[in-house]
PDB file of C-alpha atoms in Angstrom:
ATOM      1  CA  SER Q  33     -11.330 -32.162  -6.508  1.00  0.00           C
ATOM      2  CA  SER Q  34      -8.069 -30.613  -5.870  1.00  0.00           C
ATOM      3  CA  GLN Q  35      -7.106 -27.014  -5.592  1.00  0.00           C
ATOM      4  CA  ASP Q  36      -4.094 -24.596  -4.859  1.00  0.00           C
ATOM      5  CA  MET Q  37      -3.613 -21.071  -4.228  1.00  0.00           C
ATOM      6  CA  THR Q  38      -0.310 -18.837  -4.414  1.00  0.00           C
ATOM      7  CA  VAL Q  39       0.094 -15.484  -2.960  1.00  0.00           C
ATOM      8  CA  ALA Q  40       2.950 -13.350  -4.071  1.00  0.00           C
ATOM      9  CA  PRO Q  41       3.551  -9.736  -2.528  1.00  0.00           C
ATOM     10  CA  MET Q  42       6.042  -7.327  -4.062  1.00  0.00           C
ATOM     11  CA  ILE Q  43       7.271  -4.108  -2.114  1.00  0.00           C
ATOM     12  CA  SER Q  44       9.376  -1.809  -3.709  1.00  0.00           C
ATOM     13  CA  THR Q  45      10.834   1.700  -2.812  1.00  0.00           C
ATOM     14  CA  SER Q  46       9.289   3.887  -5.550  1.00  0.00           C
ATOM     15  CA  GLY Q  47       7.142   1.866  -7.322  1.00  0.00           C
ATOM     16  CA  GLY Q  48       4.228   1.114  -4.716  1.00  0.00           C
ATOM     17  CA  GLU Q  49       3.122  -2.277  -3.478  1.00  0.00           C
ATOM     18  CA  VAL Q  50       1.766  -5.192  -5.542  1.00  0.00           C
ATOM     19  CA  LEU Q  51      -0.018  -8.291  -4.277  1.00  0.00           C
ATOM     20  CA  GLU Q  52      -0.381 -11.113  -6.894  1.00  0.00           C
ATOM     21  CA  MET Q  53      -2.740 -14.088  -6.259  1.00  0.00           C
ATOM     22  CA  GLU Q  54      -3.484 -17.307  -8.237  1.00  0.00           C
ATOM     23  CA  TYR Q  55      -6.079 -19.862  -7.423  1.00  0.00           C
ATOM     24  CA  ARG Q  56      -6.559 -23.139  -9.389  1.00  0.00           C
ATOM     25  CA  GLN Q  57      -9.093 -25.949  -8.985  1.00  0.00           C
ATOM     26  CA  ARG Q  58      -9.928 -29.172 -10.901  1.00  0.00           C
ATOM     27  CA  TRP Q  59     -12.639 -31.809 -10.429  1.00  0.00           C
ATOM     28  CA  ASN Q  60     -13.536 -34.709 -12.642  1.00  0.00           C
ATOM     29  CA  SER Q  61     -15.651 -32.815 -15.268  1.00  0.00           C
ATOM     30  CA  GLY Q  62     -13.764 -29.544 -15.415  1.00  0.00           C
ATOM     31  CA  GLY Q  63     -11.755 -26.945 -13.756  1.00  0.00           C
ATOM     32  CA  PHE Q  64     -10.737 -23.269 -13.717  1.00  0.00           C
ATOM     33  CA  TRP Q  65      -7.811 -21.105 -12.674  1.00  0.00           C
ATOM     34  CA  LEU Q  66      -7.803 -17.236 -11.809  1.00  0.00           C
ATOM     35  CA  GLN Q  67      -4.714 -14.958 -11.661  1.00  0.00           C
ATOM     36  CA  GLY Q  68      -5.252 -11.426 -10.349  1.00  0.00           C
ATOM     37  CA  SER Q  69      -3.194  -8.518  -8.831  1.00  0.00           C
ATOM     38  CA  GLY Q  70      -3.686  -5.219  -7.142  1.00  0.00           C
ATOM     39  CA  ALA Q  71      -1.135  -2.515  -6.870  1.00  0.00           C
ATOM     40  CA  TYR Q  72      -0.923   0.609  -4.817  1.00  0.00           C
ATOM     41  CA  ASN Q  73       1.497   3.409  -5.935  1.00  0.00           C
ATOM     42  CA  PRO Q  74       1.499   6.523  -3.910  1.00  0.00           C
ATOM     43  CA  ASP Q  75       3.797   8.178  -6.664  1.00  0.00           C
ATOM     44  CA  GLY Q  76       1.241   7.402  -9.428  1.00  0.00           C
ATOM     45  CA  GLY Q  77       2.258   8.220 -12.871  1.00  0.00           C
ATOM     46  CA  LEU Q  78       0.777   5.362 -15.133  1.00  0.00           C
ATOM     47  CA  ALA Q  79      -2.424   7.091 -15.904  1.00  0.00           C
ATOM     48  CA  GLY Q  80      -0.691  10.391 -16.721  1.00  0.00           C
ATOM     49  CA  SER Q  81      -2.219  11.999 -13.418  1.00  0.00           C
ATOM     50  CA  PRO Q  82      -0.260  13.148 -10.202  1.00  0.00           C
ATOM     51  CA  GLY Q  83      -1.286  11.471  -6.975  1.00  0.00           C
ATOM     52  CA  ALA Q  84      -1.753   7.948  -5.562  1.00  0.00           C
ATOM     53  CA  GLN Q  85      -3.174   5.566  -7.966  1.00  0.00           C
ATOM     54  CA  THR Q  86      -4.364   1.933  -7.658  1.00  0.00           C
ATOM     55  CA  TYR Q  87      -4.213  -0.738 -10.583  1.00  0.00           C
ATOM     56  CA  GLY Q  88      -5.281  -4.154 -11.036  1.00  0.00           C
ATOM     57  CA  HIS Q  89      -5.704  -7.285 -13.399  1.00  0.00           C
ATOM     58  CA  ILE Q  90      -7.345 -10.440 -13.669  1.00  0.00           C
ATOM     59  CA  PHE Q  91      -6.602 -13.432 -15.992  1.00  0.00           C
ATOM     60  CA  GLY Q  92      -8.188 -16.942 -15.951  1.00  0.00           C
ATOM     61  CA  SER Q  93      -9.975 -19.734 -17.784  1.00  0.00           C
ATOM     62  CA  GLY Q  94     -12.452 -22.322 -16.941  1.00  0.00           C
ATOM     63  CA  ARG Q  95     -13.995 -25.446 -18.592  1.00  0.00           C
ATOM     64  CA  GLN Q  96     -17.074 -27.603 -17.546  1.00  0.00           C
ATOM     65  CA  GLN Q  97     -18.092 -30.812 -19.178  1.00  0.00           C
ATOM     66  CA  LEU Q  98     -21.849 -30.399 -19.377  1.00  0.00           C
ATOM     67  CA  ALA Q  99     -22.595 -33.843 -21.245  1.00  0.00           C
ATOM     68  CA  GLU Q 100     -20.932 -36.312 -23.261  1.00  0.00           C
ATOM     69  CA  ASP Q 101     -20.715 -34.175 -26.178  1.00  0.00           C
ATOM     70  CA  TRP Q 102     -21.309 -30.614 -24.571  1.00  0.00           C
ATOM     71  CA  ARG Q 103     -19.036 -28.289 -22.743  1.00  0.00           C
ATOM     72  CA  GLY Q 104     -18.934 -24.654 -21.509  1.00  0.00           C
ATOM     73  CA  GLY Q 105     -16.341 -22.004 -20.298  1.00  0.00           C
ATOM     74  CA  PHE Q 106     -14.864 -18.894 -20.458  1.00  0.00           C
ATOM     75  CA  ASP Q 107     -11.448 -17.044 -20.655  1.00  0.00           C
ATOM     76  CA  VAL Q 108     -10.763 -13.666 -18.997  1.00  0.00           C
ATOM     77  CA  GLN Q 109      -8.054 -11.182 -19.656  1.00  0.00           C
ATOM     78  CA  ALA Q 110      -8.833  -7.485 -18.254  1.00  0.00           C
ATOM     79  CA  THR Q 111      -6.681  -4.783 -16.535  1.00  0.00           C
ATOM     80  CA  SER Q 112      -7.558  -1.290 -15.081  1.00  0.00           C
ATOM     81  CA  ASN Q 113      -4.663   0.370 -16.993  1.00  0.00           C
ATOM     82  CA  SER Q 114      -2.988  -0.052 -20.259  1.00  0.00           C
ATOM     83  CA  ALA Q 115       0.604   0.535 -18.951  1.00  0.00           C
ATOM     84  CA  TYR Q 116       0.054  -1.417 -15.567  1.00  0.00           C
ATOM     85  CA  MET Q 117       0.983  -5.157 -16.455  1.00  0.00           C
ATOM     86  CA  ARG Q 118       4.259  -4.028 -18.471  1.00  0.00           C
ATOM     87  CA  PHE Q 119       5.410  -1.679 -15.689  1.00  0.00           C
ATOM     88  CA  TYR Q 120       5.428  -4.561 -13.271  1.00  0.00           C
ATOM     89  CA  ASP Q 121       6.325  -7.339 -15.628  1.00  0.00           C
ATOM     90  CA  ILE Q 122       3.104  -9.130 -15.295  1.00  0.00           C
ATOM     91  CA  SER Q 123       2.381  -9.566 -18.854  1.00  0.00           C
ATOM     92  CA  PHE Q 124       3.374  -7.944 -22.076  1.00  0.00           C
ATOM     93  CA  LEU Q 125       0.295  -8.892 -24.161  1.00  0.00           C
ATOM     94  CA  ASP Q 126      -1.202  -5.761 -26.106  1.00  0.00           C
ATOM     95  CA  ARG Q 127      -4.642  -7.103 -26.950  1.00  0.00           C
ATOM     96  CA  LEU Q 128      -6.805  -8.650 -24.389  1.00  0.00           C
ATOM     97  CA  THR Q 129      -9.540 -11.344 -25.145  1.00  0.00           C
ATOM     98  CA  ASN Q 130     -12.561 -12.360 -23.088  1.00  0.00           C
ATOM     99  CA  ASP Q 131     -15.002 -15.060 -24.148  1.00  0.00           C
ATOM    100  CA  LEU Q 132     -17.948 -17.030 -22.806  1.00  0.00           C
ATOM    101  CA  PHE Q 133     -18.698 -20.189 -24.751  1.00  0.00           C
ATOM    102  CA  LEU Q 134     -21.121 -23.127 -25.211  1.00  0.00           C
ATOM    103  CA  GLU Q 135     -20.034 -25.872 -27.668  1.00  0.00           C
ATOM    104  CA  GLY Q 136     -21.403 -29.183 -28.768  1.00  0.00           C
ATOM    105  CA  THR Q 137     -20.050 -31.830 -31.036  1.00  0.00           C
ATOM    106  CA  PRO Q 138     -22.175 -34.547 -31.433  1.00  0.00           C
ATOM    107  CA  GLY Q 139     -21.079 -37.076 -34.312  1.00  0.00           C
ATOM    108  CA  ARG Q 140     -19.860 -34.826 -37.158  1.00  0.00           C
ATOM    109  CA  THR Q 141     -21.957 -31.943 -36.148  1.00  0.00           C
ATOM    110  CA  ARG Q 142     -20.850 -28.956 -34.295  1.00  0.00           C
ATOM    111  CA  PHE Q 143     -22.646 -26.108 -32.484  1.00  0.00           C
ATOM    112  CA  ALA Q 144     -20.948 -23.222 -30.734  1.00  0.00           C
ATOM    113  CA  LEU Q 145     -22.470 -20.110 -29.441  1.00  0.00           C
ATOM    114  CA  THR Q 146     -19.686 -17.459 -28.024  1.00  0.00           C
ATOM    115  CA  SER Q 147     -19.339 -14.031 -26.893  1.00  0.00           C
ATOM    116  CA  TYR Q 148     -16.220 -11.939 -26.935  1.00  0.00           C
ATOM    117  CA  TRP Q 149     -15.084  -8.627 -25.474  1.00  0.00           C
ATOM    118  CA  PHE Q 150     -11.662  -7.219 -26.187  1.00  0.00           C
ATOM    119  CA  GLN Q 151      -9.518  -4.746 -24.603  1.00  0.00           C
ATOM    120  CA  GLY Q 152      -6.862  -2.895 -26.553  1.00  0.00           C
ATOM    121  CA  LEU Q 153      -3.601  -1.659 -24.705  1.00  0.00           C
ATOM    122  CA  ARG Q 154      -1.816  -0.077 -27.484  1.00  0.00           C
ATOM    123  CA  SER Q 155      -1.453   3.704 -27.720  1.00  0.00           C
ATOM    124  CA  THR Q 156      -3.126   3.863 -30.995  1.00  0.00           C
ATOM    125  CA  ASP Q 157      -6.262   1.876 -29.690  1.00  0.00           C
ATOM    126  CA  PHE Q 158      -9.641   3.566 -29.064  1.00  0.00           C
ATOM    127  CA  GLN Q 159     -11.636   1.244 -26.954  1.00  0.00           C
ATOM    128  CA  SER Q 160     -14.832   2.786 -28.273  1.00  0.00           C
ATOM    129  CA  ARG Q 161     -13.981   1.658 -31.633  1.00  0.00           C
ATOM    130  CA  ILE Q 162     -13.210  -1.970 -30.777  1.00  0.00           C
ATOM    131  CA  PRO Q 163     -16.326  -4.172 -31.152  1.00  0.00           C
ATOM    132  CA  TYR Q 164     -17.630  -6.553 -28.823  1.00  0.00           C
ATOM    133  CA  VAL Q 165     -19.435 -10.026 -30.199  1.00  0.00           C
ATOM    134  CA  LEU Q 166     -22.670 -10.813 -28.339  1.00  0.00           C
ATOM    135  CA  PRO Q 167     -23.111 -13.421 -29.694  1.00  0.00           C
ATOM    136  CA  LYS Q 168     -21.406 -15.433 -32.550  1.00  0.00           C
ATOM    137  CA  LEU Q 169     -23.245 -18.545 -33.759  1.00  0.00           C
ATOM    138  CA  GLU Q 170     -21.557 -21.351 -35.427  1.00  0.00           C
ATOM    139  CA  PHE Q 171     -23.294 -24.549 -36.834  1.00  0.00           C
ATOM    140  CA  SER Q 172     -22.015 -27.293 -38.987  1.00  0.00           C
ATOM    141  CA  TYR Q 173     -24.060 -30.409 -40.039  1.00  0.00           C
ATOM    142  CA  ILE Q 174     -22.250 -33.077 -41.950  1.00  0.00           C
ATOM    143  CA  PRO Q 175     -24.230 -36.425 -42.338  1.00  0.00           C
ATOM    144  CA  VAL Q 176     -22.461 -39.601 -42.039  1.00  0.00           C
ATOM    145  CA  ASP Q 177     -24.216 -41.179 -45.075  1.00  0.00           C
ATOM    146  CA  LYS Q 178     -23.923 -39.873 -48.655  1.00  0.00           C
ATOM    147  CA  VAL Q 179     -26.256 -37.622 -50.123  1.00  0.00           C
ATOM    148  CA  ALA Q 180     -26.907 -38.350 -53.863  1.00  0.00           C
ATOM    149  CA  GLY Q 181     -23.534 -40.103 -53.951  1.00  0.00           C
ATOM    150  CA  GLY Q 182     -21.518 -37.186 -52.757  1.00  0.00           C
ATOM    151  CA  SER Q 183     -20.760 -35.537 -49.392  1.00  0.00           C
ATOM    152  CA  PHE Q 184     -23.298 -32.838 -47.778  1.00  0.00           C
ATOM    153  CA  ARG Q 185     -22.795 -30.015 -45.695  1.00  0.00           C
ATOM    154  CA  LEU Q 186     -24.850 -27.435 -44.103  1.00  0.00           C
ATOM    155  CA  ASP Q 187     -23.351 -24.356 -42.360  1.00  0.00           C
ATOM    156  CA  LEU Q 188     -25.140 -21.617 -40.289  1.00  0.00           C
ATOM    157  CA  ASN Q 189     -23.090 -18.681 -39.035  1.00  0.00           C
ATOM    158  CA  GLY Q 190     -24.255 -15.597 -37.244  1.00  0.00           C
ATOM    159  CA  VAL Q 191     -22.803 -12.606 -35.434  1.00  0.00           C
ATOM    160  CA  ALA Q 192     -24.200  -9.563 -33.415  1.00  0.00           C
ATOM    161  CA  ILE Q 193     -21.323  -6.922 -33.380  1.00  0.00           C
ATOM    162  CA  GLY Q 194     -21.566  -3.869 -31.209  1.00  0.00           C
ATOM    163  CA  ARG Q 195     -19.549  -0.929 -30.198  1.00  0.00           C
ATOM    164  CA  ASP Q 196     -19.994   1.838 -27.489  1.00  0.00           C
ATOM    165  CA  ASN Q 197     -22.265   4.335 -29.114  1.00  0.00           C
ATOM    166  CA  GLN Q 198     -21.192   3.726 -32.514  1.00  0.00           C
ATOM    167  CA  ARG Q 199     -22.298   1.244 -35.383  1.00  0.00           C
ATOM    168  CA  ASN Q 200     -23.670  -1.979 -34.723  1.00  0.00           C
ATOM    169  CA  ASP Q 201     -23.909  -4.858 -37.206  1.00  0.00           C
ATOM    170  CA  GLN Q 202     -25.643  -8.052 -37.393  1.00  0.00           C
ATOM    171  CA  ARG Q 203     -25.237 -10.805 -39.925  1.00  0.00           C
ATOM    172  CA  PHE Q 204     -26.605 -14.245 -40.410  1.00  0.00           C
ATOM    173  CA  THR Q 205     -25.389 -16.972 -43.193  1.00  0.00           C
ATOM    174  CA  SER Q 206     -26.556 -20.135 -44.337  1.00  0.00           C
ATOM    175  CA  GLU Q 207     -24.768 -22.233 -46.767  1.00  0.00           C
ATOM    176  CA  VAL Q 208     -25.134 -25.564 -48.417  1.00  0.00           C
ATOM    177  CA  ASN Q 209     -22.428 -27.393 -50.104  1.00  0.00           C
ATOM    178  CA  TRP Q 210     -22.381 -30.858 -51.955  1.00  0.00           C
ATOM    179  CA  LYS Q 211     -19.106 -32.433 -53.515  1.00  0.00           C
ATOM    180  CA  ARG Q 212     -18.819 -35.637 -55.673  1.00  0.00           C
ATOM    181  CA  PRO Q 213     -15.276 -36.966 -56.402  1.00  0.00           C
ATOM    182  CA  GLU Q 214     -14.875 -39.507 -59.164  1.00  0.00           C
ATOM    183  CA  VAL Q 215     -11.565 -41.409 -60.001  1.00  0.00           C
ATOM    184  CA  LEU Q 216     -11.420 -41.915 -63.675  1.00  0.00           C
ATOM    185  CA  GLY Q 217      -8.882 -43.396 -66.172  1.00  0.00           C
ATOM    186  CA  ASN Q 218      -5.206 -43.384 -65.240  1.00  0.00           C
ATOM    187  CA  GLY Q 219      -5.741 -42.019 -61.730  1.00  0.00           C
ATOM    188  CA  GLN Q 220      -7.379 -38.728 -62.748  1.00  0.00           C
ATOM    189  CA  ILE Q 221      -9.470 -37.148 -59.890  1.00  0.00           C
ATOM    190  CA  TRP Q 222     -12.673 -35.037 -60.852  1.00  0.00           C
ATOM    191  CA  THR Q 223     -14.854 -33.361 -58.295  1.00  0.00           C
ATOM    192  CA  LEU Q 224     -17.868 -31.732 -58.825  1.00  0.00           C
ATOM    193  CA  VAL Q 225     -18.885 -29.035 -56.225  1.00  0.00           C
ATOM    194  CA  LEU Q 226     -22.381 -27.292 -55.945  1.00  0.00           C
ATOM    195  CA  ASP Q 227     -22.761 -24.611 -53.389  1.00  0.00           C
ATOM    196  CA  ALA Q 228     -25.429 -22.037 -52.573  1.00  0.00           C
ATOM    197  CA  ARG Q 229     -25.366 -19.391 -49.915  1.00  0.00           C
ATOM    198  CA  GLY Q 230     -27.504 -16.561 -48.588  1.00  0.00           C
ATOM    199  CA  ASP Q 231     -26.629 -13.589 -46.176  1.00  0.00           C
ATOM    200  CA  ALA Q 232     -28.973 -11.126 -44.374  1.00  0.00           C
ATOM    201  CA  TYR Q 233     -27.428  -7.932 -42.854  1.00  0.00           C
ATOM    202  CA  HIS Q 234     -28.812  -5.313 -40.324  1.00  0.00           C
ATOM    203  CA  PHE Q 235     -26.816  -2.178 -39.621  1.00  0.00           C
ATOM    204  CA  ASP Q 236     -27.750   0.660 -37.328  1.00  0.00           C
ATOM    205  CA  VAL Q 237     -25.804   3.518 -35.721  1.00  0.00           C
ATOM    206  CA  PRO Q 238     -27.198   4.457 -32.454  1.00  0.00           C
ATOM    207  CA  ARG Q 239     -26.619   8.128 -30.866  1.00  0.00           C
ATOM    208  CA  GLY Q 240     -27.895   7.774 -27.459  1.00  0.00           C
ATOM    209  CA  THR Q 241     -31.390   6.553 -27.706  1.00  0.00           C
ATOM    210  CA  ILE Q 242     -31.628   7.417 -31.322  1.00  0.00           C
ATOM    211  CA  ARG Q 243     -30.526   5.570 -34.310  1.00  0.00           C
ATOM    212  CA  THR Q 244     -29.255   7.740 -37.195  1.00  0.00           C
ATOM    213  CA  SER Q 245     -29.346   4.831 -39.545  1.00  0.00           C
ATOM    214  CA  ASP Q 246     -31.087   1.476 -39.836  1.00  0.00           C
ATOM    215  CA  ASN Q 247     -30.713  -0.524 -43.067  1.00  0.00           C
ATOM    216  CA  THR Q 248     -30.743  -3.994 -44.020  1.00  0.00           C
ATOM    217  CA  ILE Q 249     -28.960  -6.012 -47.004  1.00  0.00           C
ATOM    218  CA  GLU Q 250     -29.927  -9.326 -48.462  1.00  0.00           C
ATOM    219  CA  ARG Q 251     -27.296 -11.299 -50.581  1.00  0.00           C
ATOM    220  CA  GLY Q 252     -27.747 -14.660 -52.514  1.00  0.00           C
ATOM    221  CA  THR Q 253     -25.166 -16.308 -54.418  1.00  0.00           C
ATOM    222  CA  ALA Q 254     -24.355 -20.067 -55.832  1.00  0.00           C
ATOM    223  CA  TYR Q 255     -21.688 -21.608 -57.927  1.00  0.00           C
ATOM    224  CA  ALA Q 256     -20.823 -24.878 -59.604  1.00  0.00           C
ATOM    225  CA  ALA Q 257     -17.295 -26.018 -59.726  1.00  0.00           C
ATOM    226  CA  LEU Q 258     -15.134 -28.615 -61.303  1.00  0.00           C
ATOM    227  CA  ASP Q 259     -11.887 -29.616 -59.773  1.00  0.00           C
ATOM    228  CA  TRP Q 260      -9.327 -31.785 -61.784  1.00  0.00           C
ATOM    229  CA  ARG Q 261      -6.107 -33.426 -60.233  1.00  0.00           C
ATOM    230  CA  TRP Q 262      -3.841 -35.992 -61.668  1.00  0.00           C
ATOM    231  CA  PRO Q 263      -1.343 -37.204 -58.975  1.00  0.00           C
ATOM    232  CA  PHE Q 264       1.838 -38.943 -59.940  1.00  0.00           C
ATOM    233  CA  ILE Q 265       3.495 -40.755 -57.289  1.00  0.00           C
ATOM    234  CA  ALA Q 266       7.178 -42.210 -57.302  1.00  0.00           C
ATOM    235  CA  GLU Q 267       9.238 -43.904 -54.413  1.00  0.00           C
ATOM    236  CA  GLN Q 268      13.037 -43.745 -54.028  1.00  0.00           C
ATOM    237  CA  GLY Q 269      14.249 -45.776 -51.000  1.00  0.00           C
ATOM    238  CA  GLU Q 270      12.272 -44.570 -48.031  1.00  0.00           C
ATOM    239  CA  HIS Q 271      11.145 -41.321 -49.864  1.00  0.00           C
ATOM    240  CA  SER Q 272       7.939 -40.758 -51.697  1.00  0.00           C
ATOM    241  CA  TYR Q 273       7.235 -37.972 -54.082  1.00  0.00           C
ATOM    242  CA  ILE Q 274       3.911 -36.647 -55.174  1.00  0.00           C
ATOM    243  CA  VAL Q 275       3.402 -34.305 -58.093  1.00  0.00           C
ATOM    244  CA  GLN Q 276       0.087 -33.334 -59.403  1.00  0.00           C
ATOM    245  CA  PRO Q 277      -1.240 -30.683 -61.837  1.00  0.00           C
ATOM    246  CA  ILE Q 278      -4.485 -29.062 -60.694  1.00  0.00           C
ATOM    247  CA  ALA Q 279      -7.063 -27.149 -62.501  1.00  0.00           C
ATOM    248  CA  GLN Q 280     -10.324 -25.642 -61.189  1.00  0.00           C
ATOM    249  CA  PHE Q 281     -13.176 -23.948 -63.027  1.00  0.00           C
ATOM    250  CA  ILE Q 282     -15.784 -21.966 -60.969  1.00  0.00           C
ATOM    251  CA  ALA Q 283     -18.972 -20.877 -62.617  1.00  0.00           C
ATOM    252  CA  GLN Q 284     -20.558 -18.146 -60.518  1.00  0.00           C
ATOM    253  CA  PRO Q 285     -22.699 -15.110 -61.173  1.00  0.00           C
ATOM    254  CA  TYR Q 286     -21.367 -11.456 -60.772  1.00  0.00           C
ATOM    255  CA  GLY Q 287     -22.534  -9.077 -58.215  1.00  0.00           C
ATOM    256  CA  GLY Q 288     -21.509 -10.925 -55.017  1.00  0.00           C
ATOM    257  CA  ASN Q 289     -20.618  -7.786 -52.888  1.00  0.00           C
ATOM    258  CA  PRO Q 290     -23.661  -5.286 -53.070  1.00  0.00           C
ATOM    259  CA  ARG Q 291     -23.046  -1.619 -52.321  1.00  0.00           C
ATOM    260  CA  GLY Q 292     -23.417  -0.578 -48.949  1.00  0.00           C
ATOM    261  CA  LEU Q 293     -22.096  -3.816 -47.285  1.00  0.00           C
ATOM    262  CA  ARG Q 294     -19.770  -3.379 -44.474  1.00  0.00           C
ATOM    263  CA  ASN Q 295     -16.419  -5.241 -44.270  1.00  0.00           C
ATOM    264  CA  GLU Q 296     -16.047  -6.591 -40.666  1.00  0.00           C
ATOM    265  CA  ASP Q 297     -14.151  -9.770 -40.857  1.00  0.00           C
ATOM    266  CA  SER Q 298     -12.593 -10.009 -44.633  1.00  0.00           C
ATOM    267  CA  GLN Q 299     -10.015  -7.230 -44.250  1.00  0.00           C
ATOM    268  CA  ASP Q 300      -7.128  -9.294 -43.420  1.00  0.00           C
ATOM    269  CA  PHE Q 301      -6.339 -11.088 -46.691  1.00  0.00           C
ATOM    270  CA  GLU Q 302      -3.232 -13.060 -47.257  1.00  0.00           C
ATOM    271  CA  PHE Q 303      -2.590 -15.111 -50.589  1.00  0.00           C
ATOM    272  CA  SER Q 304      -0.800 -18.385 -49.768  1.00  0.00           C
ATOM    273  CA  ASP Q 305      -0.403 -21.930 -50.658  1.00  0.00           C
ATOM    274  CA  PHE Q 306      -3.309 -22.611 -48.105  1.00  0.00           C
ATOM    275  CA  ASN Q 307      -5.964 -20.955 -49.885  1.00  0.00           C
ATOM    276  CA  VAL Q 308      -4.653 -20.789 -53.906  1.00  0.00           C
ATOM    277  CA  PHE Q 309      -6.954 -23.494 -54.856  1.00  0.00           C
ATOM    278  CA  SER Q 310      -9.874 -22.427 -52.589  1.00  0.00           C
ATOM    279  CA  PHE Q 311     -13.083 -21.588 -54.433  1.00  0.00           C
ATOM    280  CA  ASN Q 312     -13.322 -18.518 -52.359  1.00  0.00           C
ATOM    281  CA  GLN Q 313     -10.014 -17.174 -51.441  1.00  0.00           C
ATOM    282  CA  LEU Q 314     -11.339 -14.260 -49.454  1.00  0.00           C
ATOM    283  CA  PRO Q 315     -11.229 -14.661 -45.599  1.00  0.00           C
ATOM    284  CA  GLY Q 316     -14.385 -14.423 -43.484  1.00  0.00           C
ATOM    285  CA  TYR Q 317     -17.777 -14.029 -44.516  1.00  0.00           C
ATOM    286  CA  ASP Q 318     -18.389 -10.317 -45.705  1.00  0.00           C
ATOM    287  CA  ILE Q 319     -16.641 -10.293 -48.861  1.00  0.00           C
ATOM    288  CA  ILE Q 320     -16.774 -13.068 -51.363  1.00  0.00           C
ATOM    289  CA  GLU Q 321     -15.641 -13.686 -54.827  1.00  0.00           C
ATOM    290  CA  SER Q 322     -17.766 -13.587 -57.752  1.00  0.00           C
ATOM    291  CA  GLY Q 323     -17.998 -14.267 -61.315  1.00  0.00           C
ATOM    292  CA  PRO Q 324     -16.517 -16.832 -63.502  1.00  0.00           C
ATOM    293  CA  ARG Q 325     -12.852 -17.919 -62.670  1.00  0.00           C
ATOM    294  CA  ALA Q 326     -10.242 -20.434 -62.858  1.00  0.00           C
ATOM    295  CA  ASN Q 327      -7.258 -21.487 -60.666  1.00  0.00           C
ATOM    296  CA  VAL Q 328      -4.631 -23.624 -62.530  1.00  0.00           C
ATOM    297  CA  GLY Q 329      -1.235 -24.776 -61.058  1.00  0.00           C
ATOM    298  CA  ALA Q 330       0.423 -27.764 -59.621  1.00  0.00           C
ATOM    299  CA  ASP Q 331       1.215 -29.329 -56.111  1.00  0.00           C
ATOM    300  CA  ALA Q 332       4.223 -30.994 -55.307  1.00  0.00           C
ATOM    301  CA  GLU Q 333       5.255 -33.117 -52.143  1.00  0.00           C
ATOM    302  CA  MET Q 334       8.148 -34.923 -50.687  1.00  0.00           C
ATOM    303  CA  LEU Q 335       7.151 -37.568 -48.062  1.00  0.00           C
ATOM    304  CA  PHE Q 336       9.817 -38.628 -45.451  1.00  0.00           C
ATOM    305  CA  PRO Q 337       9.706 -41.914 -43.174  1.00  0.00           C
ATOM    306  CA  GLY Q 338       8.975 -39.653 -40.213  1.00  0.00           C
ATOM    307  CA  GLY Q 339       6.039 -37.906 -41.530  1.00  0.00           C
TER     308      GLY Q 339
END
């Protein structure tokens, strides 16, 4: 293994004293680094109160290989005062993220269990309203062999969200997806997609040791989709051109978003070329598209020799 440490003191005439330290260590199967500081200002002022004040921060990250396909790790970002790091030119981040995770990727399968804690440094942030995640579950199973001539995928996703003395949400989602592409006459690509999904939600709002509300919501939905594409390819010198019309038809029942469902992770919607031909164009898990619908358009690409 190898390690090093850096110490950087700073002394000022009217801003107090700051001591920054960084420690790094690496070994064969992992490593970590930690960077922290402490400050003492006899004139105070950052927290809005007079008198001598002390401040501090810590940043860091660590990774450890547990087995051939498994690893664990953490990331830490925290400060004792929202203006401290900007005042001393340490960092200009205004949202800090802390996480602790375990991840495994055997074959084409992925498992991840992660916890998050966030700290908001903006003047409009209320820390009690910023949720912490304890934990978030992600599991994807994709077999190597085909199932009924198509590709199969099973996804499990769950999350427990809490806030200090405010509402707590728990969600568990399971989804199975099967798709089978076929290349028919003249290079037309037809893909049949079958998908089924179920969600279970639990909400409660604690007030001390009393929960003012405690309710559950279940949701189930499924769709069958047909994707048609007809790519035309042309070459001119070292350049290639691809133009393909696309049409998608999705058969799905209405009522995918029951009343009382809380929207935690589907609020940041952005319509772009990345999701225009998605069967569910809404981000996250909470809000989904429902009802029969169609997506029709075209895609054009120009490929250069370099990529």
